[in-house]
Structures are given as C-alpha cells and as structure tokens.
CSV table of C-alpha atoms and ligand atoms in Angstrom, one decimal:
chain,number,residue,atom,x,y,z
A,1,UNK,CA,0.0,0.0,0.0
A,2,UNK,CA,2.4,2.7,1.0
A,3,UNK,CA,2.8,5.4,-1.8
A,4,UNK,CA,6.0,6.6,-0.1
A,5,UNK,CA,7.8,3.6,-1.5
A,6,UNK,CA,7.4,5.3,-4.9
A,7,UNK,CA,8.8,8.8,-4.5
A,8,UNK,CA,10.8,10.0,-7.5
A,9,UNK,CA,11.4,12.6,-10.1
A,10,UNK,CA,7.7,13.0,-10.8
A,11,UNK,CA,7.0,14.1,-7.2
A,12,UNK,CA,10.1,16.3,-7.2
A,13,UNK,CA,9.1,18.0,-10.5
A,14,UNK,CA,5.6,18.9,-9.2
A,15,UNK,CA,7.0,20.2,-5.9
A,16,UNK,CA,9.6,22.2,-7.8
A,17,UNK,CA,6.9,24.0,-9.8
A,18,UNK,CA,5.5,25.3,-6.4
A,19,UNK,CA,8.9,26.1,-4.9
A,20,UNK,CA,9.8,28.2,-8.0
A,21,UNK,CA,6.9,30.5,-7.4
A,22,UNK,CA,6.9,30.4,-3.6
A,23,UNK,CA,3.1,30.4,-3.5
A,24,UNK,CA,2.5,27.6,-1.0
A,25,UNK,CA,-1.2,28.5,-0.5
A,26,UNK,CA,-3.9,27.0,-2.7
A,27,UNK,CA,-6.1,30.2,-2.8
A,28,UNK,CA,-5.3,33.7,-4.1
A,29,UNK,CA,-2.0,35.3,-5.0
A,30,UNK,CA,-2.9,35.2,-8.7
A,31,UNK,CA,-0.2,37.6,-9.8
A,32,UNK,CA,2.6,35.6,-8.2
A,33,UNK,CA,1.6,32.0,-8.9
A,34,UNK,CA,2.2,31.9,-12.6
A,35,UNK,CA,-1.0,29.9,-13.1
A,36,UNK,CA,0.2,27.1,-10.9
A,37,UNK,CA,-2.7,25.5,-9.0
A,38,UNK,CA,-1.7,22.1,-7.7
A,39,UNK,CA,-4.6,21.6,-5.4
A,40,UNK,CA,-7.1,22.4,-8.2
A,41,UNK,CA,-5.3,20.1,-10.5
A,42,UNK,CA,-5.2,17.3,-8.0
A,43,UNK,CA,-9.0,17.8,-7.4
A,44,UNK,CA,-9.6,17.4,-11.1
A,45,UNK,CA,-7.4,14.3,-11.3
A,46,UNK,CA,-9.3,12.8,-8.4
A,47,UNK,CA,-12.7,13.6,-10.0
A,48,UNK,CA,-11.5,11.7,-13.1
A,49,UNK,CA,-9.9,8.8,-11.3
A,50,UNK,CA,-12.8,8.3,-8.9
A,51,UNK,CA,-15.5,9.1,-11.5
A,52,UNK,CA,-17.3,11.7,-9.3
A,53,UNK,CA,-18.4,15.3,-10.1
A,54,UNK,CA,-16.6,16.9,-7.2
A,55,UNK,CA,-13.5,16.4,-5.1
A,56,UNK,CA,-12.5,18.7,-2.2
A,57,UNK,CA,-9.0,18.4,-0.8
A,58,UNK,CA,-8.4,18.9,2.9
A,59,UNK,CA,-5.5,18.7,5.3
A,60,UNK,CA,-5.9,15.0,6.4
A,61,UNK,CA,-8.2,12.0,6.2
A,62,UNK,CA,-9.5,12.8,9.7
A,63,UNK,CA,-10.4,16.3,8.5
A,64,UNK,CA,-12.1,14.7,5.4
A,65,UNK,CA,-14.4,12.7,7.7
A,66,UNK,CA,-15.3,15.8,9.8
A,67,UNK,CA,-15.8,17.9,6.8
A,68,UNK,CA,-18.0,15.2,5.2
A,69,UNK,CA,-20.2,15.0,8.2
A,70,UNK,CA,-20.4,18.8,8.6
A,71,UNK,CA,-21.2,19.2,4.9
A,72,UNK,CA,-24.1,16.8,5.3
A,73,UNK,CA,-25.4,18.8,8.3
A,74,UNK,CA,-24.5,16.3,11.0
A,75,UNK,CA,-23.5,17.6,14.4
A,76,UNK,CA,-24.4,17.9,18.1
A,77,UNK,CA,-26.3,14.9,19.4
A,78,UNK,CA,-26.6,13.1,16.1
A,79,UNK,CA,-25.6,9.4,16.0
A,80,UNK,CA,-23.2,8.1,13.4
A,81,UNK,CA,-22.9,4.3,13.0
A,82,UNK,CA,-19.4,3.1,12.6
A,83,UNK,CA,-17.5,-0.2,12.9
A,84,UNK,CA,-15.5,-1.6,15.8
A,85,UNK,CA,-12.6,-2.2,13.5
A,86,UNK,CA,-11.2,1.0,11.9
A,87,UNK,CA,-8.6,3.6,12.8
A,88,UNK,CA,-9.2,5.9,15.8
A,89,UNK,CA,-9.7,8.8,13.3
A,90,UNK,CA,-13.2,7.5,12.6
A,91,UNK,CA,-14.6,8.3,16.1
A,92,UNK,CA,-12.3,11.4,16.5
A,93,UNK,CA,-13.9,13.0,13.4
A,94,UNK,CA,-17.4,12.3,14.7
A,95,UNK,CA,-16.6,13.6,18.2
A,96,UNK,CA,-15.1,16.8,16.8
A,97,UNK,CA,-18.6,17.8,15.7
A,98,UNK,CA,-20.3,16.9,18.9
A,99,UNK,CA,-21.9,13.9,17.3
A,100,UNK,CA,-22.0,10.5,18.9
A,101,UNK,CA,-20.1,7.5,17.5
A,102,UNK,CA,-22.2,4.3,17.7
A,103,UNK,CA,-19.9,1.3,17.5
A,104,UNK,CA,-21.3,-1.7,15.6
A,105,UNK,CA,-19.9,-5.2,15.1
A,106,UNK,CA,-18.1,-6.3,12.0
A,107,UNK,CA,-18.5,-9.7,10.2
A,108,UNK,CA,-16.2,-11.8,8.0
A,109,UNK,CA,-15.9,-8.9,5.5
A,110,UNK,CA,-14.0,-7.1,8.4
A,111,UNK,CA,-16.5,-4.2,7.9
A,112,UNK,CA,-20.0,-3.4,9.2
A,113,UNK,CA,-22.4,-6.3,9.8
A,114,UNK,CA,-25.6,-5.4,8.0
A,115,UNK,CA,-28.0,-6.9,10.5
A,116,UNK,CA,-26.3,-5.3,13.4
A,117,UNK,CA,-26.4,-1.9,11.6
A,118,UNK,CA,-30.2,-2.2,11.3
A,119,UNK,CA,-30.5,-3.0,15.0
A,120,UNK,CA,-28.4,0.0,15.9
A,121,UNK,CA,-30.6,2.6,14.2
A,122,UNK,CA,-32.5,5.0,16.5
A,123,UNK,CA,-34.4,8.2,16.1
A,124,UNK,CA,-31.1,10.1,16.5
A,125,UNK,CA,-29.2,8.2,13.8
A,126,UNK,CA,-28.2,10.5,11.0
A,127,UNK,CA,-25.5,8.7,9.1
A,128,UNK,CA,-23.9,5.3,8.5
A,129,UNK,CA,-20.2,5.3,8.0
A,130,UNK,CA,-18.7,2.0,6.7
A,131,UNK,CA,-14.9,1.9,6.8
A,132,UNK,CA,-13.4,0.0,3.8
A,133,UNK,CA,-10.6,-1.5,5.9
A,134,UNK,CA,-7.4,-2.9,4.4
A,135,UNK,CA,-8.5,-2.5,0.8
A,136,UNK,CA,-11.9,-4.1,0.8
A,137,UNK,CA,-15.4,-2.9,1.3
A,138,UNK,CA,-18.6,-3.2,3.2
A,139,UNK,CA,-21.8,-4.5,1.6
A,140,UNK,CA,-22.6,-1.1,0.0
A,141,UNK,CA,-25.7,-2.3,-1.8
A,142,UNK,CA,-27.3,-3.3,1.5
A,143,UNK,CA,-26.2,-0.2,3.2
A,144,UNK,CA,-27.5,2.0,0.5
A,145,UNK,CA,-30.9,0.4,0.9
A,146,UNK,CA,-30.9,0.9,4.6
A,147,UNK,CA,-29.9,4.5,4.2
A,148,UNK,CA,-32.7,5.1,1.7
A,149,UNK,CA,-35.3,3.4,3.8
A,150,UNK,CA,-34.3,5.3,7.0
A,151,UNK,CA,-33.3,8.6,5.3
A,152,UNK,CA,-29.7,8.4,6.5
A,153,UNK,CA,-26.5,9.8,4.9
A,154,UNK,CA,-24.1,7.1,3.7
A,155,UNK,CA,-20.5,8.2,4.2
A,156,UNK,CA,-17.8,5.9,3.0
A,157,UNK,CA,-14.4,6.0,4.8
A,158,UNK,CA,-12.3,4.8,1.9
A,159,UNK,CA,-9.1,6.0,3.4
A,160,UNK,CA,-7.5,2.5,3.1
A,161,UNK,CA,-9.2,1.4,-0.1
A,162,UNK,CA,-8.4,3.8,-3.0
A,163,UNK,CA,-8.4,1.8,-6.2
A,164,UNK,CA,-11.0,-0.8,-5.0
A,165,UNK,CA,-14.4,-1.0,-6.7
A,166,UNK,CA,-17.9,-2.1,-6.0
A,167,UNK,CA,-20.3,-2.9,-8.9
A,168,UNK,CA,-17.6,-1.5,-11.2
A,169,UNK,CA,-17.6,1.9,-9.4
A,170,UNK,CA,-14.6,3.3,-7.5
A,171,UNK,CA,-14.9,2.9,-3.7
A,172,UNK,CA,-15.7,6.4,-2.2
A,173,UNK,CA,-18.0,7.3,-5.2
A,174,UNK,CA,-21.0,5.1,-4.1
A,175,UNK,CA,-22.3,6.7,-1.0
A,176,UNK,CA,-23.4,10.3,-0.5
A,177,UNK,CA,-19.9,11.3,0.3
A,178,UNK,CA,-16.5,9.4,0.2
A,179,UNK,CA,-13.5,10.2,2.3
A,180,UNK,CA,-9.8,9.6,1.5
A,181,UNK,CA,-6.5,10.0,3.4
A,182,UNK,CA,-3.2,10.8,1.7
A,183,UNK,CA,-1.1,10.5,4.9
A,184,UNK,CA,2.4,9.0,4.6
A,185,UNK,CA,1.4,5.3,4.8
A,186,UNK,CA,-1.7,5.4,2.6
A,187,UNK,CA,-1.7,3.9,-1.0
A,188,UNK,CA,-1.0,7.3,-2.5
A,189,UNK,CA,0.4,10.1,-0.3
A,190,UNK,CA,0.7,13.8,-0.1
A,191,UNK,CA,2.8,13.6,3.1
A,192,UNK,CA,-0.4,14.7,4.9
A,193,UNK,CA,-3.7,15.3,3.2
A,194,UNK,CA,-7.2,14.0,2.5
A,195,UNK,CA,-10.1,14.5,0.2
A,196,UNK,CA,-13.9,14.2,0.2
A,197,UNK,CA,-15.6,13.2,-3.0
A,198,UNK,CA,-19.3,13.6,-3.9
A,199,UNK,CA,-21.8,14.0,-6.7
A,200,UNK,CA,-23.9,16.3,-4.5
A,201,UNK,CA,-23.5,20.0,-5.5
A,202,UNK,CA,-24.5,21.3,-2.1
A,203,UNK,CA,-22.1,19.0,-0.1
A,204,UNK,CA,-19.3,20.1,-2.4
A,205,UNK,CA,-20.1,23.8,-1.8
A,206,UNK,CA,-20.4,23.2,1.9
A,207,UNK,CA,-17.1,21.3,2.0
A,208,UNK,CA,-15.3,24.0,-0.1
A,209,UNK,CA,-16.4,26.8,2.3
A,210,UNK,CA,-16.3,24.9,5.6
A,211,UNK,CA,-12.7,23.8,5.1
A,212,UNK,CA,-11.6,27.4,4.6
A,213,UNK,CA,-13.2,29.4,7.4
A,214,UNK,CA,-16.5,29.7,5.6
A,215,UNK,CA,-14.9,31.6,2.7
A,216,UNK,CA,-17.3,31.7,-0.3
A,217,UNK,CA,-14.4,31.8,-2.8
A,218,UNK,CA,-16.1,34.4,-5.0
A,219,UNK,CA,-14.2,37.2,-6.8
A,220,UNK,CA,-10.5,37.6,-6.4
A,221,UNK,CA,-10.0,39.5,-3.2
A,222,UNK,CA,-10.0,37.2,-0.2
A,223,UNK,CA,-10.7,40.0,2.2
A,224,UNK,CA,-13.9,40.9,0.4
A,225,UNK,CA,-15.2,37.4,0.3
A,226,UNK,CA,-18.4,36.6,2.2
A,227,UNK,CA,-18.9,34.0,5.0
A,228,UNK,CA,-22.3,32.5,4.6
A,229,UNK,CA,-21.7,30.1,7.5
A,230,UNK,CA,-19.1,29.2,10.1
A,231,UNK,CA,-16.1,27.2,9.1
A,232,UNK,CA,-12.7,26.0,10.2
A,233,UNK,CA,-9.3,25.7,8.6
A,234,UNK,CA,-8.7,22.3,7.0
A,235,UNK,CA,-6.9,23.5,3.9
A,236,UNK,CA,-4.2,21.5,2.1
A,237,UNK,CA,-1.1,23.4,1.1
A,238,UNK,CA,0.2,23.5,-2.5
A,239,UNK,CA,3.3,21.6,-1.5
A,240,UNK,CA,1.3,18.6,-0.3
A,241,UNK,CA,-1.1,18.8,-3.2
A,242,UNK,CA,1.9,18.8,-5.6
A,243,UNK,CA,3.2,15.5,-4.2
A,244,UNK,CA,-0.3,14.0,-4.4
A,245,UNK,CA,-0.6,15.0,-8.1
A,246,UNK,CA,2.4,13.0,-9.0
A,247,UNK,CA,1.2,10.1,-6.8
A,248,UNK,CA,-2.3,9.9,-8.2
A,249,UNK,CA,-0.9,9.4,-11.7
A,250,UNK,CA,0.8,6.3,-10.4
A,251,UNK,CA,-2.4,4.7,-9.0
A,252,UNK,CA,-3.1,2.3,-11.8
A,253,UNK,CA,0.5,1.0,-11.7
A,254,UNK,CA,0.3,0.7,-7.9
A,255,UNK,CA,-2.9,-1.3,-7.9
A,256,UNK,CA,-1.6,-3.7,-10.6
A,257,UNK,CA,1.5,-4.3,-8.6
A,258,UNK,CA,-0.5,-4.9,-5.4
A,259,UNK,CA,-2.7,-7.3,-7.2
A,260,UNK,CA,0.2,-9.3,-8.5
A,261,UNK,CA,1.9,-9.7,-5.2
A,262,UNK,CA,-1.3,-10.3,-3.3
A,263,UNK,CA,-2.2,-13.1,-5.7
A,264,UNK,CA,1.2,-14.8,-5.3
A,265,UNK,CA,0.9,-14.9,-1.5
A,266,UNK,CA,-2.8,-15.8,-1.6
A,267,UNK,CA,-2.2,-18.8,-4.0
A,268,UNK,CA,0.4,-20.2,-1.6
A,269,UNK,CA,-1.6,-19.7,1.6
A,270,UNK,CA,-4.8,-21.0,0.1
A,271,UNK,CA,-3.3,-24.5,-0.1
A,272,UNK,CA,-3.4,-24.7,3.7
A,273,UNK,CA,-6.8,-25.9,4.8
A,274,UNK,CA,-6.7,-24.0,8.1
A,275,UNK,CA,-6.4,-20.7,6.3
A,276,UNK,CA,-9.6,-18.9,5.3
A,277,UNK,CA,-9.8,-15.5,3.7
A,278,UNK,CA,-11.9,-12.4,4.4
A,279,UNK,CA,-15.0,-12.4,2.3
A,280,UNK,CA,-15.6,-9.7,-0.2
A,281,UNK,CA,-19.2,-8.6,-0.9
A,282,UNK,CA,-20.6,-9.8,-4.3
A,283,UNK,CA,-19.7,-7.2,-6.9
A,284,UNK,CA,-16.7,-5.9,-5.0
A,285,UNK,CA,-13.0,-6.0,-6.0
A,286,UNK,CA,-10.4,-5.2,-3.5
A,287,UNK,CA,-7.6,-2.7,-4.0
A,288,UNK,CA,-5.2,-5.4,-2.9
A,289,UNK,CA,-3.5,-3.1,-0.4
A,290,UNK,CA,-3.5,-5.9,2.2
A,291,UNK,CA,-4.1,-9.7,2.2
A,292,UNK,CA,-6.4,-10.6,5.1
A,293,UNK,CA,-6.9,-14.1,6.4
A,294,UNK,CA,-8.3,-16.0,9.4
A,295,UNK,CA,-6.7,-18.8,11.3
A,296,UNK,CA,-8.7,-21.4,13.4
A,297,UNK,CA,-8.4,-19.7,16.8
A,298,UNK,CA,-6.8,-16.8,18.6
A,299,UNK,CA,-4.0,-18.7,20.3
A,300,UNK,CA,-2.8,-20.0,16.9
A,301,UNK,CA,-3.1,-16.5,15.5
A,302,UNK,CA,-1.0,-15.0,18.2
A,303,UNK,CA,1.7,-17.7,17.8
A,304,UNK,CA,1.8,-17.3,14.0
A,305,UNK,CA,2.0,-13.5,14.4
A,306,UNK,CA,5.0,-14.0,16.7
A,307,UNK,CA,6.6,-16.5,14.4
A,308,UNK,CA,6.2,-14.1,11.5
A,309,UNK,CA,8.1,-11.5,13.4
A,310,UNK,CA,10.9,-14.0,14.4
A,311,UNK,CA,11.2,-15.0,10.7
A,312,UNK,CA,11.5,-11.4,9.5
A,313,UNK,CA,8.1,-11.4,7.9
A,314,UNK,CA,7.3,-7.7,8.5
A,315,UNK,CA,4.1,-5.7,8.1
A,316,UNK,CA,1.7,-8.4,9.1
A,317,UNK,CA,-0.7,-7.1,11.8
A,318,UNK,CA,-2.8,-8.9,14.4
A,319,UNK,CA,-5.2,-6.1,15.1
A,320,UNK,CA,-6.7,-7.7,18.1
A,321,UNK,CA,-3.5,-6.8,20.1
A,322,UNK,CA,-3.1,-3.4,18.3
A,323,UNK,CA,-3.8,-0.1,20.2
A,324,UNK,CA,-5.1,1.9,17.3
A,325,UNK,CA,-7.3,-0.1,15.1
A,326,UNK,CA,-9.7,-2.2,17.2
A,327,UNK,CA,-12.1,-1.2,20.0
A,328,UNK,CA,-10.6,-3.7,22.5
A,329,UNK,CA,-7.7,-1.3,23.2
A,330,UNK,CA,-9.6,2.0,22.9
A,331,UNK,CA,-9.8,2.7,26.7
A,332,UNK,CA,-9.3,6.4,26.1
A,333,UNK,CA,-12.6,6.3,24.3
A,334,UNK,CA,-14.6,4.0,26.6
A,335,UNK,CA,-13.2,5.9,29.7
A,336,UNK,CA,-13.9,9.3,28.0
A,337,UNK,CA,-10.4,10.7,28.6
A,338,UNK,CA,-11.0,14.1,27.0
A,339,UNK,CA,-8.8,17.1,27.6
A,340,UNK,CA,-11.9,19.3,27.6
A,341,UNK,CA,-15.5,18.9,28.7
A,342,UNK,CA,-17.7,17.0,26.2
A,343,UNK,CA,-21.4,17.6,25.9
A,344,UNK,CA,-23.8,15.6,28.1
A,345,UNK,CA,-25.2,13.8,25.0
A,346,UNK,CA,-21.7,12.6,23.9
A,347,UNK,CA,-20.8,11.5,27.5
A,348,UNK,CA,-24.0,9.6,27.8
A,349,UNK,CA,-23.4,7.9,24.4
A,350,UNK,CA,-19.9,7.0,25.2
A,351,UNK,CA,-20.7,5.7,28.7
A,352,UNK,CA,-22.6,2.8,27.0
A,353,UNK,CA,-19.3,1.5,25.7
A,354,UNK,CA,-17.9,0.9,29.1
A,355,UNK,CA,-19.7,-2.4,29.7
A,356,UNK,CA,-20.4,-3.3,26.1
A,357,UNK,CA,-18.8,-6.4,24.6
A,358,UNK,CA,-18.3,-7.1,20.9
A,359,UNK,CA,-17.9,-10.9,20.9
A,360,UNK,CA,-18.7,-11.2,17.2
A,361,UNK,CA,-16.0,-8.7,16.3
A,362,UNK,CA,-13.5,-10.5,18.7
A,363,UNK,CA,-14.3,-13.7,16.9
A,364,UNK,CA,-13.1,-12.2,13.6
A,365,UNK,CA,-10.4,-9.8,14.6
A,366,UNK,CA,-8.9,-12.3,17.1
A,367,UNK,CA,-8.3,-14.7,14.3
A,368,UNK,CA,-7.3,-12.3,11.6
A,369,UNK,CA,-3.9,-11.5,10.3
A,370,UNK,CA,-3.6,-8.6,7.9
A,371,UNK,CA,-0.5,-8.4,5.7
A,372,UNK,CA,0.5,-5.2,4.0
A,373,UNK,CA,1.4,-5.6,0.3
A,374,UNK,CA,4.5,-3.5,-0.4
A,375,UNK,CA,5.5,-2.0,-3.7
A,376,UNK,CA,9.2,-2.1,-3.1
A,377,UNK,CA,9.4,-5.9,-3.1
A,378,UNK,CA,10.7,-7.9,-6.0
A,379,UNK,CA,8.7,-10.9,-7.4
A,380,UNK,CA,11.3,-13.3,-6.0
A,381,UNK,CA,11.1,-11.7,-2.6
A,382,UNK,CA,7.3,-12.1,-2.7
A,383,UNK,CA,7.6,-15.8,-3.6
A,384,UNK,CA,10.1,-16.5,-0.8
A,385,UNK,CA,7.9,-14.5,1.6
A,386,UNK,CA,4.8,-16.6,0.7
A,387,UNK,CA,6.7,-19.9,1.4
A,388,UNK,CA,8.1,-18.5,4.6
A,389,UNK,CA,4.6,-17.5,5.7
A,390,UNK,CA,3.1,-20.8,4.8
A,391,UNK,CA,5.8,-22.6,6.9
A,392,UNK,CA,5.1,-20.5,10.0
A,393,UNK,CA,1.4,-21.2,9.6
A,394,UNK,CA,1.9,-24.9,9.2
A,395,UNK,CA,4.1,-25.2,12.3
A,396,UNK,CA,1.4,-23.7,14.5
A,397,UNK,CA,-1.8,-24.7,12.9
A,398,UNK,CA,-1.5,-28.3,11.8
B,401,PLP,C1,-5.6,6.8,7.9
B,401,PLP,C2,-7.0,6.7,8.1
B,401,PLP,C3,-7.8,7.8,8.5
B,401,PLP,C4,-7.3,9.2,8.8
B,401,PLP,O1,-6.4,9.7,7.9
B,401,PLP,P1,-5.3,10.8,8.4
B,401,PLP,O2,-4.9,11.4,7.1
B,401,PLP,O3,-4.1,10.0,9.0
B,401,PLP,O4,-5.9,11.7,9.3
B,401,PLP,C5,-9.2,7.6,8.6
B,401,PLP,N1,-9.7,6.4,8.5
B,401,PLP,C6,-9.0,5.3,8.2
B,401,PLP,C7,-9.7,4.0,8.0
B,401,PLP,C8,-7.6,5.4,8.0
B,401,PLP,O5,-6.9,4.3,7.7
C-alpha cells in the first residue's frame, strides 16, 4: 500500500513548480503564482480517477471525515454508526462535531455487519459510515438500501481502499460522500492530506467553504469574500497537493503491482486448509492493499504472528492486540479521557461503551492477520515470503 515507496522525479518536479513561485497556498496570489494551481489540478485528477463530479482536498483523512459530516449537516447529538474495526480517526472525526459514534460489530468482511447496523438505528441516527478497511469494502448495496429506507446519509471512509471497486464503481463514489486519506502510509500520499468526493452539489459547496473558514471563494479579493456560514481551517497546502498530483498518476500502476503480489501470496496460503480469507461482498473488487486471512483460533493466530516476526516477515498485523485499530484497546474512548469537557449527550453515548462487549468482532479480529502488500518488493522476494509465511502457519496450525 504505501505510496511513499514510490517517491521520485515526478514528485520532485511537481514540488519544484511550487517552490519556484513560492506560492504555498492554494487560494489567491494570482499575480505571483504563474498559473500554478496544484490543489485544483489534484482535485480534477481525483474527480476523473474516482468518477465523481466533485472532489475537495483537505489537510488530512480525519479532516475529510469531519468535513464530510459537517457538509451533510451532521453535528451535536446526532448518532453516526461506525464499525469496531477501523482507525481511531473515525470516532475522532465524529466527536469533533459533537456527534456520537455508535460502534457496531463487524463480520467476516471485516467491515460493518448489515443486520447489526439495522439493529443500531434509533431516532437520533443521522449517518452510517462504513470503513473499507485494508483495501476491501462493506456491503454497499445493502447499506444504500438501509440509508434510503431510513433517510440516512451514507459516508464511505475509503481512506484505506483507494483503487478498489464495487459494482464497477470506485470505492468512495458510491455513498453520498466518500473520504480519502493521503497520509504518509496510505496507498497514495501527499505527506499529509485528504479528500472528500461527492456527486452532490450542495455537499461540495459546503465542504469548499467549511474547510476554509467559511470563505465563499467568489471574486479575487479574499478580504472581500463573504462568510455565509461558520467554518474551520482544514486547507491543504500547494506543496502537499503537488506530491499527491504525481502520486495519483501512479495509482493504476500501484494497484496492478499490489494485485500481482497479493495473488502470489494468496495462492500459496490457500493450499493450507486451516487458512480462510476475508469475504468480499458480491460485486466488489479489493484494492489489494492488504491480504487478510483467518486462522482457526486466537491462540494460533498469536503464535503465527510471533513466528512471522521472528522469521523477519514484517508488516503483518494482528489487530486484536493493536492499540489503534480495534475497539478492545480504545480505553481512552470508553473511559472518555477528554482534555476538555464534552457535551452531556456525547458523554451519555460513550458511557454505554464501558460495559459493552463485541464478541462477534472479537471472533473475527482475534483470528485475523492482515498483511500489507509492499510496492518495493521484487517478485522473487514475494515468492520467498509466501513460502516462509506458509511454513510459519503450518508449524502452529497443523
Ligand atoms: C488513515 C485513516 C484515516 C485518517 O487519515 P489521516 O490522514 O491519517 O488523518 C481515517 N480512516 C481510516 C480508515 C484510516 O486508515
């Protein structure tokens, strides 16, 4: 997955265009910038690549989720359904707006369980946010139906899944709004950055203004622009956008390489009867950023994970024991360790987490290993790696 593995002359050239003019800001300074608009160009490239009408760049993937929710009018006291397996950014972005994250079990897709989503809907639910973890997606067809029936907004967190598709459409383009991260370890990177994508005119307009202090971006004098509503600063800089522009042009090449290496490893592991793979919803195709598989039980999974490390098989994660990606270790959330007072509604919502158990999620995450597919490997290294992995698994599982 990591785009940082491919940093070369293309990135340097785009950066240099910006450095030559010295205009590091994406708005204004028309007379200095010599018609160089990297953020605009990257937005257009994303619109083409992701087959959407609008893209709005922001400063991070976390900002993208907050801006997406705000653009759809979601805020104080509103409930947003999200999965137990994701990155902490998902609930951070929801909490920032005073909304309440409602944690829901995942299934063998490693994303939201549809039945459990339906059961979690209340009168306060405003949005469902599936997270397409590790390159594969939630059952978007079913979620779309649920959102339609209950008049909810569908926000896709596609931060880890750029390049994947569902029903032939790019992930992120299927819900009402899609969110992407371009941080340093994502499939394509800006160093730091993010984007929201949408086909909804109003959401785009809201995101454009909200991410720049409410500026309405009309005319060519920033001081004279109007502020139709309150905003924040979630702007991306031209330097970051320049890197992303070079990176997004590599996306096809990146996905093809990921697919090739993923397939080599999967073919070897699939000969071991104790190994099963994450299921991908009908109509979906992964981005191949990670290969995810299950072992028979948690003890074996822990042993294999340890054995991978001892055998120098890096970048394979047992998220059950990871502090950042799975609810089991999110005590700062369940114990509400906030630097500043939170609203009563949020506190009440989060208190319910304290004694809640997620045994179905444990059942899947406890037995899951998630192996990053790197772009810097050679084909021989991948083949050797696959055999090495298979040996470790066989020692502990047969
Ligand atoms: C990386 C990530 C984010 C947040 O992105 P940042 O750019 O690091 O803020 C959000 N959701 C998921 C699933 C992620 O993996």
